[in-house]
Coordinates of C-alpha atoms in Angstrom, one line a residue:
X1 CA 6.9 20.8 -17.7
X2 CA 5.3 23.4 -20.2
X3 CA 4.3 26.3 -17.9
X4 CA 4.8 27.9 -14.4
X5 CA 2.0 26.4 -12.6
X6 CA 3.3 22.9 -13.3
X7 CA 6.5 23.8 -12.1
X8 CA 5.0 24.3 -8.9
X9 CA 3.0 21.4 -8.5
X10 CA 6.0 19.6 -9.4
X11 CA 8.0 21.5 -6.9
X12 CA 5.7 21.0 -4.1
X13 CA 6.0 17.3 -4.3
X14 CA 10.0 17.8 -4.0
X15 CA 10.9 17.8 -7.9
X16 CA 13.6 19.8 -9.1
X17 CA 11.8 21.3 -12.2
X18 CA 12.4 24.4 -14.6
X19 CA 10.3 25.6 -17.9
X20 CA 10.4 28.1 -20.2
X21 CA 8.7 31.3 -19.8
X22 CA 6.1 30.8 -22.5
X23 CA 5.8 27.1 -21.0
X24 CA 7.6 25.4 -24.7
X25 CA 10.1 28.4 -25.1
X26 CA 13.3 26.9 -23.4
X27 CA 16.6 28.2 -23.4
X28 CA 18.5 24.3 -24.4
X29 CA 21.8 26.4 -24.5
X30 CA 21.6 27.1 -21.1
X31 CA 20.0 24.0 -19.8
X32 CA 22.8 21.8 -21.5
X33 CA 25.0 23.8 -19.8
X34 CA 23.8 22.1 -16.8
X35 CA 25.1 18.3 -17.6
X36 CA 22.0 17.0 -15.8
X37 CA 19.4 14.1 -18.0
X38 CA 16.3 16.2 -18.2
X39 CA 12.9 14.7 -18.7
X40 CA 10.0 16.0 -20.1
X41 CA 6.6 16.1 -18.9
X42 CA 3.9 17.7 -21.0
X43 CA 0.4 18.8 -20.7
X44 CA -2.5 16.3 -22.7
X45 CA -2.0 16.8 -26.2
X46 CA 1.4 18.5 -26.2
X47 CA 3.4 15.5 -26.8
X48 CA 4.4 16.3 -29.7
X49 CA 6.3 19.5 -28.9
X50 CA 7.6 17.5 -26.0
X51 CA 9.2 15.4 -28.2
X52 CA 10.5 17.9 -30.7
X53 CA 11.8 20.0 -27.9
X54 CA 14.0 16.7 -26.6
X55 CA 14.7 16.2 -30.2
X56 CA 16.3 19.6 -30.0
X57 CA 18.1 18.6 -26.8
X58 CA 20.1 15.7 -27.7
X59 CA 21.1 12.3 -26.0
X60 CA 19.9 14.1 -22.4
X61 CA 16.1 14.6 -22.6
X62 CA 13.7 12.2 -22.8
X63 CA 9.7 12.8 -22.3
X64 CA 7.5 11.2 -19.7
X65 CA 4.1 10.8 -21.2
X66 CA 1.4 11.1 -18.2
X67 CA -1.7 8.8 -18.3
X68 CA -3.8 11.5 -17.2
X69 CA -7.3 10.8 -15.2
X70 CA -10.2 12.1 -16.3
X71 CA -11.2 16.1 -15.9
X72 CA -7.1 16.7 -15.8
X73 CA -4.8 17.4 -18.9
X74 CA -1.5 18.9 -16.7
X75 CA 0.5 18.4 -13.3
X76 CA -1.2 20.8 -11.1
X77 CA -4.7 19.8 -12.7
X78 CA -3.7 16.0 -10.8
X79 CA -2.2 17.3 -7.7
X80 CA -5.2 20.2 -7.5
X81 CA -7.8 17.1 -8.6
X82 CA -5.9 14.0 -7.2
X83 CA -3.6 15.0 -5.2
X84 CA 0.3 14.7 -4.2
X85 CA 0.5 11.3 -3.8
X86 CA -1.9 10.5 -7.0
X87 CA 1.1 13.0 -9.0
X88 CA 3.7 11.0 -7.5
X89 CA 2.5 7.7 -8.7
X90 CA 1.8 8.8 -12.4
X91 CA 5.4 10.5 -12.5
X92 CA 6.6 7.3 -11.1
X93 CA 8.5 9.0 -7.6

C-alpha cells in the first residue's frame, strides 16, 4: 500500500502488508530479498506509480487496482467508511 495508515487497515483485516516510509519509497532490494509475490494496492489516482514501482520489481509484483466507493480514495478511507468486510470484498479476501 502507499503509506502507514493503509498498512494498518490492511493489517487489521489479517493482511500481511509492508510500505515504504514515504508511502512510494520502497526498499525493492530488500523486499526481493524476501522471495514472496507482492501485490500492490494504491490509493485513487496513484496507479500509475503503482505500476512503475512493480515495473521496478520484476516478475513478483503485480498491482491490485481498487474500485473505490464514493467519498474514499485509500484502504483505511473503506474500512473507516465501509468497513472490514466492505475492504475484504474489494481486495477480493
Amino acid at each position: 500500500v502507499m503509506g502507514i495508515i493503509d498498512a494498518w487497515a490492511l493489517e487489521s483485516i489479517g493482511l500481511a502488508c509492508v510500505t515504504g516510509i514515504t508511502g512510494k519509497a520502497l526498499p525493492l532490494d530488500r523486499l526481493r530479498n524476501l522471495h514472496k509475490k507482492l501485490v500492490i494496492i494504491p490509493d485513487l489516482g496513484e496507479e500509475e506509480d503503482a505500476h512503475r514501482i512493480a515495473n521496478e520489481f520484476g516478475m513478483g509484483a503485480r498491482v491490485k487496482t481498487l474500485t473505490y466507493p464514493s467519498l474514499a480514495k485509500d484502504p483505511d478511507e473503506i474500512r473507516i467508511q465501509y468497513g472490514n468486510d466492505e475492504l475484504r470484498k474489494l481486495i477480493g479476501v
